[in-house]
């Protein structure tokens, strides 16, 4: 149930509604907008009569939420959410770029990467230190040493850091080094991991699973939100279809769909979305045109020798060229970059 309070309703009235909902065992989540306070009541009895709350002083509207996700739904925060990751804001007018290698490979590589992505105008550097590889014989990442190298390189260039957390035990480490914790596509429905991420107070970027529906993505976000961590960012990274030309099928339409259904920022990852660096620029432009709040892209100083995902990593020239195009495109869409 969503309760929208009157404009600038007094705190005492808001508290009375919260108390009344809690009396019926609702878990109450609060969103304080510029004008309206919105309360999200989760759980509670199905038989609860919304008129009880509707009639309370200071209440403007009450809606029963029929979608299975409540806190992720647009109704909870109609104006949208801006997630702050360090100095970077995701979900506002500015299109944020998060770029870097698939994996942190060594000090030289990540230092060069920081220079390339910062020179091109990205605000965050990406790079996996714990890698979910399809084969156990492939490079698995450098672990903490990799995170340390990436943090140093990022700080030198004033960049934020985003890196993947694969399991619960890695959360403290990732929280220490990274500004955003990435949940990989393969872990989108690792519900125990999602619950733990609901307890921390760091932004989480949740990738859509390769076989997940948009509703399942939003339900996974709900696991994190219901734990009290409201800094969730969603990401389309391609889904598995019968097409084999591309690594995945980049579902551009998921971007406007999520923006309509949810208040959470939505990111496009055209690198995993296509698996081919020759197609990344076109899909990056498409994602921005479709309303993406940010792009997550793989860039490598020497893609032919990358230890993972070289085929989909932009080389520095391609990356610089794309950033130039995006800077021209954003204003046409009423955005900045
Ligand atoms: C990655 O970002 O390098 C990655 C492993 O992505 P995904 O989880 O989307 O496959
Ligand atoms: Mn990758």
mmCIF file of C-alpha atoms and ligand atoms in Angstrom:
data_model
loop_
_atom_site.group_PDB
_atom_site.id
_atom_site.type_symbol
_atom_site.label_atom_id
_atom_site.label_comp_id
_atom_site.label_asym_id
_atom_site.label_seq_id
_atom_site.Cartn_x
_atom_site.Cartn_y
_atom_site.Cartn_z
ATOM 1 C CA UNK A 1 0.000 0.000 0.000
ATOM 2 C CA UNK A 2 1.238 3.479 -0.850
ATOM 3 C CA UNK A 3 0.154 6.420 1.286
ATOM 4 C CA UNK A 4 0.790 9.871 -0.163
ATOM 5 C CA UNK A 5 0.681 12.558 2.519
ATOM 6 C CA UNK A 6 -0.627 16.070 1.863
ATOM 7 C CA UNK A 7 1.899 18.681 0.772
ATOM 8 C CA UNK A 8 4.215 19.440 3.698
ATOM 9 C CA UNK A 9 2.130 17.387 6.122
ATOM 10 C CA UNK A 10 3.251 17.869 9.721
ATOM 11 C CA UNK A 11 5.655 15.288 11.078
ATOM 12 C CA UNK A 12 3.196 14.405 13.822
ATOM 13 C CA UNK A 13 0.539 13.434 11.241
ATOM 14 C CA UNK A 14 3.036 11.360 9.286
ATOM 15 C CA UNK A 15 4.039 9.570 12.463
ATOM 16 C CA UNK A 16 0.412 8.824 13.324
ATOM 17 C CA UNK A 17 -0.079 7.092 9.976
ATOM 18 C CA UNK A 18 3.162 5.126 10.422
ATOM 19 C CA UNK A 19 2.019 4.002 13.880
ATOM 20 C CA UNK A 20 -1.400 2.993 12.574
ATOM 21 C CA UNK A 21 0.129 0.891 9.787
ATOM 22 C CA UNK A 22 2.593 -0.727 12.169
ATOM 23 C CA UNK A 23 -0.287 -1.613 14.447
ATOM 24 C CA UNK A 24 -1.491 -3.875 11.622
ATOM 25 C CA UNK A 25 2.001 -5.341 11.207
ATOM 26 C CA UNK A 26 2.937 -3.388 8.064
ATOM 27 C CA UNK A 27 6.613 -2.833 7.480
ATOM 28 C CA UNK A 28 6.725 0.903 6.762
ATOM 29 C CA UNK A 29 9.232 2.466 4.353
ATOM 30 C CA UNK A 30 9.377 6.202 4.056
ATOM 31 C CA UNK A 31 10.267 8.373 1.090
ATOM 32 C CA UNK A 32 10.538 12.088 1.757
ATOM 33 C CA UNK A 33 10.100 14.099 -1.438
ATOM 34 C CA UNK A 34 10.335 17.873 -1.849
ATOM 35 C CA UNK A 35 6.581 18.310 -1.419
ATOM 36 C CA UNK A 36 5.132 14.997 -0.371
ATOM 37 C CA UNK A 37 6.087 12.314 2.068
ATOM 38 C CA UNK A 38 5.197 8.892 0.679
ATOM 39 C CA UNK A 39 4.836 5.853 2.924
ATOM 40 C CA UNK A 40 5.117 2.335 1.577
ATOM 41 C CA UNK A 41 3.366 -0.279 3.681
ATOM 42 C CA UNK A 42 4.631 -3.795 2.948
ATOM 43 C CA UNK A 43 3.179 -6.995 4.372
ATOM 44 C CA UNK A 44 0.212 -6.476 6.688
ATOM 45 C CA UNK A 45 -3.139 -8.198 6.249
ATOM 46 C CA UNK A 46 -4.648 -8.496 2.747
ATOM 47 C CA UNK A 47 -7.983 -7.617 4.300
ATOM 48 C CA UNK A 48 -6.772 -4.241 5.597
ATOM 49 C CA UNK A 49 -9.320 -1.547 4.785
ATOM 50 C CA UNK A 50 -7.470 1.332 3.106
ATOM 51 C CA UNK A 51 -10.317 3.702 4.082
ATOM 52 C CA UNK A 52 -8.963 3.580 7.643
ATOM 53 C CA UNK A 53 -5.819 5.400 6.489
ATOM 54 C CA UNK A 54 -7.560 7.424 3.809
ATOM 55 C CA UNK A 55 -9.620 9.158 6.496
ATOM 56 C CA UNK A 56 -6.654 10.054 8.691
ATOM 57 C CA UNK A 57 -5.655 13.701 8.945
ATOM 58 C CA UNK A 58 -2.885 14.747 6.545
ATOM 59 C CA UNK A 59 -3.441 11.875 4.105
ATOM 60 C CA UNK A 60 -3.851 12.846 0.446
ATOM 61 C CA UNK A 61 -4.159 9.495 -1.330
ATOM 62 C CA UNK A 62 -3.942 5.806 -0.600
ATOM 63 C CA UNK A 63 -3.219 3.230 -3.305
ATOM 64 C CA UNK A 64 -3.194 -0.495 -3.098
ATOM 65 C CA UNK A 65 -0.170 -1.623 -5.083
ATOM 66 C CA UNK A 66 -1.098 -4.513 -7.291
ATOM 67 C CA UNK A 67 2.386 -5.071 -8.689
ATOM 68 C CA UNK A 68 4.286 -7.761 -6.792
ATOM 69 C CA UNK A 69 7.113 -5.314 -6.105
ATOM 70 C CA UNK A 70 6.176 -2.331 -3.961
ATOM 71 C CA UNK A 71 9.258 -0.329 -2.975
ATOM 72 C CA UNK A 72 10.732 -0.649 -6.468
ATOM 73 C CA UNK A 73 7.549 0.626 -8.099
ATOM 74 C CA UNK A 74 7.374 4.123 -9.562
ATOM 75 C CA UNK A 75 4.435 4.929 -7.260
ATOM 76 C CA UNK A 76 6.731 4.837 -4.224
ATOM 77 C CA UNK A 77 8.804 7.733 -5.577
ATOM 78 C CA UNK A 78 7.062 9.241 -8.597
ATOM 79 C CA UNK A 79 9.794 11.845 -9.064
ATOM 80 C CA UNK A 80 12.496 9.149 -9.480
ATOM 81 C CA UNK A 81 15.526 8.319 -7.400
ATOM 82 C CA UNK A 82 18.984 9.821 -7.611
ATOM 83 C CA UNK A 83 21.601 7.474 -6.186
ATOM 84 C CA UNK A 84 24.721 9.157 -4.813
ATOM 85 C CA UNK A 85 27.897 7.132 -5.198
ATOM 86 C CA UNK A 86 30.728 9.172 -3.702
ATOM 87 C CA UNK A 87 30.629 12.438 -5.654
ATOM 88 C CA UNK A 88 28.651 10.971 -8.548
ATOM 89 C CA UNK A 89 24.872 11.199 -8.905
ATOM 90 C CA UNK A 90 23.114 8.549 -10.957
ATOM 91 C CA UNK A 91 19.492 9.127 -11.989
ATOM 92 C CA UNK A 92 19.652 12.863 -12.631
ATOM 93 C CA UNK A 93 19.938 14.829 -15.834
ATOM 94 C CA UNK A 94 23.554 13.908 -16.425
ATOM 95 C CA UNK A 95 24.318 10.672 -18.255
ATOM 96 C CA UNK A 96 26.998 8.970 -16.170
ATOM 97 C CA UNK A 97 29.647 6.804 -17.814
ATOM 98 C CA UNK A 98 31.278 3.912 -15.954
ATOM 99 C CA UNK A 99 34.079 2.494 -18.073
ATOM 100 C CA UNK A 100 37.114 0.290 -17.701
ATOM 101 C CA UNK A 101 38.379 -3.213 -18.258
ATOM 102 C CA UNK A 102 36.361 -6.349 -17.651
ATOM 103 C CA UNK A 103 38.957 -7.444 -15.064
ATOM 104 C CA UNK A 104 41.716 -5.757 -13.129
ATOM 105 C CA UNK A 105 44.784 -7.548 -14.544
ATOM 106 C CA UNK A 106 47.834 -5.760 -13.117
ATOM 107 C CA UNK A 107 48.968 -2.346 -11.893
ATOM 108 C CA UNK A 108 50.126 -1.044 -15.242
ATOM 109 C CA UNK A 109 46.878 -2.035 -16.942
ATOM 110 C CA UNK A 110 44.604 -0.427 -14.362
ATOM 111 C CA UNK A 111 46.681 2.781 -14.196
ATOM 112 C CA UNK A 112 46.496 3.116 -17.984
ATOM 113 C CA UNK A 113 42.785 2.342 -17.850
ATOM 114 C CA UNK A 114 42.187 5.104 -15.299
ATOM 115 C CA UNK A 115 43.919 7.607 -17.587
ATOM 116 C CA UNK A 116 41.977 6.525 -20.663
ATOM 117 C CA UNK A 117 38.535 6.507 -19.042
ATOM 118 C CA UNK A 118 39.113 9.767 -17.136
ATOM 119 C CA UNK A 119 40.468 11.547 -20.241
ATOM 120 C CA UNK A 120 37.353 10.451 -22.142
ATOM 121 C CA UNK A 121 35.022 11.869 -19.497
ATOM 122 C CA UNK A 122 33.855 8.812 -17.528
ATOM 123 C CA UNK A 123 33.085 9.398 -13.856
ATOM 124 C CA UNK A 124 33.636 5.892 -12.572
ATOM 125 C CA UNK A 125 36.106 3.178 -13.411
ATOM 126 C CA UNK A 126 34.867 -0.397 -13.625
ATOM 127 C CA UNK A 127 36.904 -3.581 -13.241
ATOM 128 C CA UNK A 128 36.285 -6.962 -11.699
ATOM 129 C CA UNK A 129 38.547 -8.317 -8.965
ATOM 130 C CA UNK A 130 36.301 -11.352 -8.411
ATOM 131 C CA UNK A 131 35.180 -12.713 -11.760
ATOM 132 C CA UNK A 132 32.248 -15.024 -12.496
ATOM 133 C CA UNK A 133 33.774 -16.973 -15.391
ATOM 134 C CA UNK A 134 31.904 -19.620 -17.340
ATOM 135 C CA UNK A 135 34.984 -21.871 -17.124
ATOM 136 C CA UNK A 136 36.870 -22.620 -13.889
ATOM 137 C CA UNK A 137 40.101 -22.590 -15.954
ATOM 138 C CA UNK A 138 39.669 -18.963 -17.061
ATOM 139 C CA UNK A 139 41.262 -16.020 -15.197
ATOM 140 C CA UNK A 140 39.350 -15.616 -11.933
ATOM 141 C CA UNK A 141 40.514 -12.121 -10.898
ATOM 142 C CA UNK A 142 43.155 -10.678 -8.549
ATOM 143 C CA UNK A 143 40.943 -10.373 -5.457
ATOM 144 C CA UNK A 144 41.853 -7.761 -2.844
ATOM 145 C CA UNK A 145 45.141 -6.862 -4.535
ATOM 146 C CA UNK A 146 43.148 -5.922 -7.639
ATOM 147 C CA UNK A 147 40.723 -3.797 -5.656
ATOM 148 C CA UNK A 148 43.592 -1.955 -4.005
ATOM 149 C CA UNK A 149 45.236 -1.223 -7.362
ATOM 150 C CA UNK A 150 41.983 0.028 -8.848
ATOM 151 C CA UNK A 151 41.214 2.261 -5.854
ATOM 152 C CA UNK A 152 44.657 3.883 -6.087
ATOM 153 C CA UNK A 153 44.368 4.433 -9.828
ATOM 154 C CA UNK A 154 40.844 5.830 -9.429
ATOM 155 C CA UNK A 155 41.862 8.217 -6.639
ATOM 156 C CA UNK A 156 44.773 9.513 -8.678
ATOM 157 C CA UNK A 157 42.300 10.517 -11.425
ATOM 158 C CA UNK A 158 39.339 11.497 -9.219
ATOM 159 C CA UNK A 159 37.189 8.590 -10.405
ATOM 160 C CA UNK A 160 34.629 6.526 -8.518
ATOM 161 C CA UNK A 161 34.941 2.730 -8.462
ATOM 162 C CA UNK A 162 32.433 0.025 -9.351
ATOM 163 C CA UNK A 163 33.313 -3.642 -8.892
ATOM 164 C CA UNK A 164 31.494 -6.948 -8.597
ATOM 165 C CA UNK A 165 30.707 -8.759 -5.371
ATOM 166 C CA UNK A 166 30.100 -12.473 -5.957
ATOM 167 C CA UNK A 167 29.309 -13.731 -2.501
ATOM 168 C CA UNK A 168 28.315 -12.619 0.987
ATOM 169 C CA UNK A 169 31.804 -12.991 2.497
ATOM 170 C CA UNK A 170 33.196 -10.431 0.013
ATOM 171 C CA UNK A 171 30.783 -7.634 0.996
ATOM 172 C CA UNK A 172 33.062 -5.957 3.607
ATOM 173 C CA UNK A 173 36.008 -5.968 1.215
ATOM 174 C CA UNK A 174 34.041 -4.528 -1.678
ATOM 175 C CA UNK A 175 32.431 -1.949 0.617
ATOM 176 C CA UNK A 176 35.891 -0.780 1.681
ATOM 177 C CA UNK A 177 37.286 -0.275 -1.826
ATOM 178 C CA UNK A 178 34.325 0.348 -4.084
ATOM 179 C CA UNK A 179 31.747 3.164 -4.392
ATOM 180 C CA UNK A 180 29.193 0.895 -6.073
ATOM 181 C CA UNK A 181 28.867 -2.860 -5.541
ATOM 182 C CA UNK A 182 27.952 -4.651 -8.772
ATOM 183 C CA UNK A 183 25.795 -7.769 -8.684
ATOM 184 C CA UNK A 184 26.506 -9.826 -11.762
ATOM 185 C CA UNK A 185 23.829 -11.208 -14.037
ATOM 186 C CA UNK A 186 24.458 -14.736 -12.752
ATOM 187 C CA UNK A 187 23.721 -13.620 -9.201
ATOM 188 C CA UNK A 188 20.541 -11.640 -9.860
ATOM 189 C CA UNK A 189 18.502 -14.262 -8.061
ATOM 190 C CA UNK A 190 21.019 -15.117 -5.335
ATOM 191 C CA UNK A 191 18.466 -14.109 -2.734
ATOM 192 C CA UNK A 192 20.726 -14.622 0.286
ATOM 193 C CA UNK A 193 23.285 -12.258 -1.231
ATOM 194 C CA UNK A 194 20.547 -9.719 -2.065
ATOM 195 C CA UNK A 195 19.236 -9.804 1.504
ATOM 196 C CA UNK A 196 22.713 -9.079 2.879
ATOM 197 C CA UNK A 197 23.074 -6.160 0.463
ATOM 198 C CA UNK A 198 19.844 -4.779 1.887
ATOM 199 C CA UNK A 199 21.652 -4.352 5.209
ATOM 200 C CA UNK A 200 24.545 -2.234 3.952
ATOM 201 C CA UNK A 201 24.450 1.468 3.128
ATOM 202 C CA UNK A 202 26.363 1.485 -0.153
ATOM 203 C CA UNK A 203 24.930 1.760 -3.665
ATOM 204 C CA UNK A 204 24.304 -1.541 -5.424
ATOM 205 C CA UNK A 205 24.118 -1.992 -9.208
ATOM 206 C CA UNK A 206 21.938 -5.006 -9.944
ATOM 207 C CA UNK A 207 22.322 -6.578 -13.367
ATOM 208 C CA UNK A 208 19.439 -8.269 -15.118
ATOM 209 C CA UNK A 209 19.934 -12.023 -15.357
ATOM 210 C CA UNK A 210 20.398 -13.469 -18.854
ATOM 211 C CA UNK A 211 17.042 -15.256 -18.593
ATOM 212 C CA UNK A 212 15.195 -12.922 -16.250
ATOM 213 C CA UNK A 213 12.058 -10.964 -17.011
ATOM 214 C CA UNK A 214 11.804 -7.278 -16.147
ATOM 215 C CA UNK A 215 9.432 -8.179 -13.320
ATOM 216 C CA UNK A 216 11.941 -10.635 -11.886
ATOM 217 C CA UNK A 217 14.624 -7.926 -12.028
ATOM 218 C CA UNK A 218 12.363 -5.579 -10.065
ATOM 219 C CA UNK A 219 11.538 -8.299 -7.546
ATOM 220 C CA UNK A 220 15.245 -8.891 -6.994
ATOM 221 C CA UNK A 221 15.671 -5.153 -6.406
ATOM 222 C CA UNK A 222 12.836 -5.411 -3.892
ATOM 223 C CA UNK A 223 14.938 -7.820 -1.797
ATOM 224 C CA UNK A 224 17.583 -5.117 -1.380
ATOM 225 C CA UNK A 225 15.123 -2.243 -0.884
ATOM 226 C CA UNK A 226 13.047 -4.116 1.685
ATOM 227 C CA UNK A 227 16.183 -4.487 3.808
ATOM 228 C CA UNK A 228 16.413 -0.684 3.955
ATOM 229 C CA UNK A 229 19.095 -0.061 1.340
ATOM 230 C CA UNK A 230 17.367 2.310 -1.091
ATOM 231 C CA UNK A 231 20.451 2.977 -3.215
ATOM 232 C CA UNK A 232 19.760 0.465 -5.940
ATOM 233 C CA UNK A 233 20.641 0.944 -9.607
ATOM 234 C CA UNK A 234 19.387 -1.475 -12.268
ATOM 235 C CA UNK A 235 21.220 -2.585 -15.394
ATOM 236 C CA UNK A 236 20.255 -4.134 -18.721
ATOM 237 C CA UNK A 237 23.173 -6.235 -20.011
ATOM 238 C CA UNK A 238 21.516 -8.389 -22.654
ATOM 239 C CA UNK A 239 19.390 -11.487 -22.383
ATOM 240 C CA UNK A 240 19.730 -14.914 -23.955
ATOM 241 C CA UNK A 241 17.634 -15.457 -27.059
ATOM 242 C CA UNK A 242 17.986 -17.832 -30.037
ATOM 243 C CA UNK A 243 20.243 -15.327 -31.808
ATOM 244 C CA UNK A 244 23.892 -16.403 -31.963
ATOM 245 C CA UNK A 245 25.455 -13.528 -33.925
ATOM 246 C CA UNK A 246 25.667 -11.465 -30.759
ATOM 247 C CA UNK A 247 26.735 -12.796 -27.335
ATOM 248 C CA UNK A 248 23.412 -11.662 -25.855
ATOM 249 C CA UNK A 249 20.438 -9.746 -27.200
ATOM 250 C CA UNK A 250 20.616 -6.217 -25.811
ATOM 251 C CA UNK A 251 17.041 -5.457 -24.760
ATOM 252 C CA UNK A 252 16.987 -1.700 -25.306
ATOM 253 C CA UNK A 253 13.249 -1.673 -24.625
ATOM 254 C CA UNK A 254 13.890 -2.777 -21.039
ATOM 255 C CA UNK A 255 15.277 0.720 -20.397
ATOM 256 C CA UNK A 256 12.060 2.724 -20.976
ATOM 257 C CA UNK A 257 10.055 -0.160 -19.477
ATOM 258 C CA UNK A 258 11.994 -0.028 -16.201
ATOM 259 C CA UNK A 259 11.926 3.784 -16.168
ATOM 260 C CA UNK A 260 8.139 3.603 -16.386
ATOM 261 C CA UNK A 261 7.614 0.811 -13.849
ATOM 262 C CA UNK A 262 10.224 1.871 -11.320
ATOM 263 C CA UNK A 263 11.778 4.976 -9.775
ATOM 264 C CA UNK A 264 15.227 3.373 -9.725
ATOM 265 C CA UNK A 265 18.012 4.558 -12.062
ATOM 266 C CA UNK A 266 18.543 2.321 -15.092
ATOM 267 C CA UNK A 267 21.886 1.634 -16.746
ATOM 268 C CA UNK A 268 22.747 0.105 -20.123
ATOM 269 C CA UNK A 269 25.710 -2.241 -20.592
ATOM 270 C CA UNK A 270 26.204 -2.524 -24.361
ATOM 271 C CA UNK A 271 29.450 -4.503 -23.906
ATOM 272 C CA UNK A 272 27.925 -7.648 -22.406
ATOM 273 C CA UNK A 273 24.778 -6.759 -24.345
ATOM 274 C CA UNK A 274 26.445 -7.451 -27.681
ATOM 275 C CA UNK A 275 29.776 -9.168 -26.990
ATOM 276 C CA UNK A 276 31.280 -7.341 -29.991
ATOM 277 C CA UNK A 277 33.220 -4.118 -29.846
ATOM 278 C CA UNK A 278 32.118 -3.142 -33.361
ATOM 279 C CA UNK A 279 28.523 -2.968 -32.119
ATOM 280 C CA UNK A 280 29.085 -1.340 -28.735
ATOM 281 C CA UNK A 281 29.011 2.309 -29.931
ATOM 282 C CA UNK A 282 25.663 1.892 -31.730
ATOM 283 C CA UNK A 283 24.073 0.205 -28.722
ATOM 284 C CA UNK A 284 25.573 2.764 -26.319
ATOM 285 C CA UNK A 285 23.943 5.539 -28.360
ATOM 286 C CA UNK A 286 20.696 3.561 -28.438
ATOM 287 C CA UNK A 287 20.746 3.131 -24.651
ATOM 288 C CA UNK A 288 21.195 6.861 -24.096
ATOM 289 C CA UNK A 289 18.451 7.632 -26.610
ATOM 290 C CA UNK A 290 16.199 5.148 -24.774
ATOM 291 C CA UNK A 291 16.641 7.083 -21.538
ATOM 292 C CA UNK A 292 19.451 5.281 -19.717
ATOM 293 C CA UNK A 293 20.757 7.107 -16.651
ATOM 294 C CA UNK A 294 24.238 5.700 -17.150
ATOM 295 C CA UNK A 295 26.355 3.434 -19.342
ATOM 296 C CA UNK A 296 28.583 0.619 -18.112
ATOM 297 C CA UNK A 297 31.195 -0.188 -20.758
ATOM 298 C CA UNK A 298 34.330 -2.244 -21.134
ATOM 299 C CA UNK A 299 37.430 -0.436 -22.359
ATOM 300 C CA UNK A 300 40.940 -1.930 -22.586
ATOM 301 C CA UNK A 301 44.231 -0.339 -23.664
ATOM 302 C CA UNK A 302 45.042 -3.521 -25.625
ATOM 303 C CA UNK A 303 41.837 -5.546 -26.122
ATOM 304 C CA UNK A 304 43.561 -8.289 -28.150
ATOM 305 C CA UNK A 305 45.536 -9.211 -25.045
ATOM 306 C CA UNK A 306 42.804 -8.735 -22.411
ATOM 307 C CA UNK A 307 42.482 -11.577 -19.898
ATOM 308 C CA UNK A 308 38.690 -11.461 -20.165
ATOM 309 C CA UNK A 309 36.079 -10.099 -22.573
ATOM 310 C CA UNK A 310 38.611 -8.610 -25.014
ATOM 311 C CA UNK A 311 36.235 -9.047 -27.967
ATOM 312 C CA UNK A 312 33.707 -6.662 -26.467
ATOM 313 C CA UNK A 313 36.176 -4.159 -25.006
ATOM 314 C CA UNK A 314 36.513 -0.858 -26.833
ATOM 315 C CA UNK A 315 40.050 0.225 -27.663
ATOM 316 C CA UNK A 316 41.037 3.733 -26.538
ATOM 317 C CA UNK A 317 40.398 5.316 -29.950
ATOM 318 C CA UNK A 318 36.909 3.801 -30.195
ATOM 319 C CA UNK A 319 36.125 4.875 -26.652
ATOM 320 C CA UNK A 320 37.223 8.492 -27.185
ATOM 321 C CA UNK A 321 35.267 8.634 -30.414
ATOM 322 C CA UNK A 322 32.133 7.270 -28.748
ATOM 323 C CA UNK A 323 32.388 9.720 -25.856
ATOM 324 C CA UNK A 324 32.590 12.564 -28.361
ATOM 325 C CA UNK A 325 29.437 11.287 -30.085
ATOM 326 C CA UNK A 326 27.606 10.912 -26.773
ATOM 327 C CA UNK A 327 28.523 14.463 -25.785
ATOM 328 C CA UNK A 328 26.866 15.632 -29.007
ATOM 329 C CA UNK A 329 23.857 13.341 -28.566
ATOM 330 C CA UNK A 330 22.991 14.062 -24.925
ATOM 331 C CA UNK A 331 21.884 17.717 -25.408
ATOM 332 C CA UNK A 332 19.512 16.697 -28.228
ATOM 333 C CA UNK A 333 17.764 14.538 -25.624
ATOM 334 C CA UNK A 334 17.737 17.273 -23.011
ATOM 335 C CA UNK A 335 20.560 15.615 -21.097
ATOM 336 C CA UNK A 336 24.158 16.444 -20.292
ATOM 337 C CA UNK A 337 27.187 14.175 -20.248
HETATM 338 C C1 LIG B 1 31.058 -7.872 -15.972
HETATM 339 O O1 LIG B 1 30.516 -6.764 -15.822
HETATM 340 O O2 LIG B 1 32.247 -8.007 -16.280
HETATM 341 C C2 LIG B 1 30.201 -9.080 -15.879
HETATM 342 C C3 LIG B 1 30.703 -10.244 -15.471
HETATM 343 O O3 LIG B 1 28.926 -8.846 -16.269
HETATM 344 P P1 LIG B 1 27.636 -9.798 -16.279
HETATM 345 O O4 LIG B 1 27.365 -10.171 -14.864
HETATM 346 O O5 LIG B 1 26.590 -8.920 -16.883
HETATM 347 O O6 LIG B 1 27.949 -10.991 -17.150
HETATM 348 MN MN1 LIG B 2 33.075 -8.588 -18.620
#
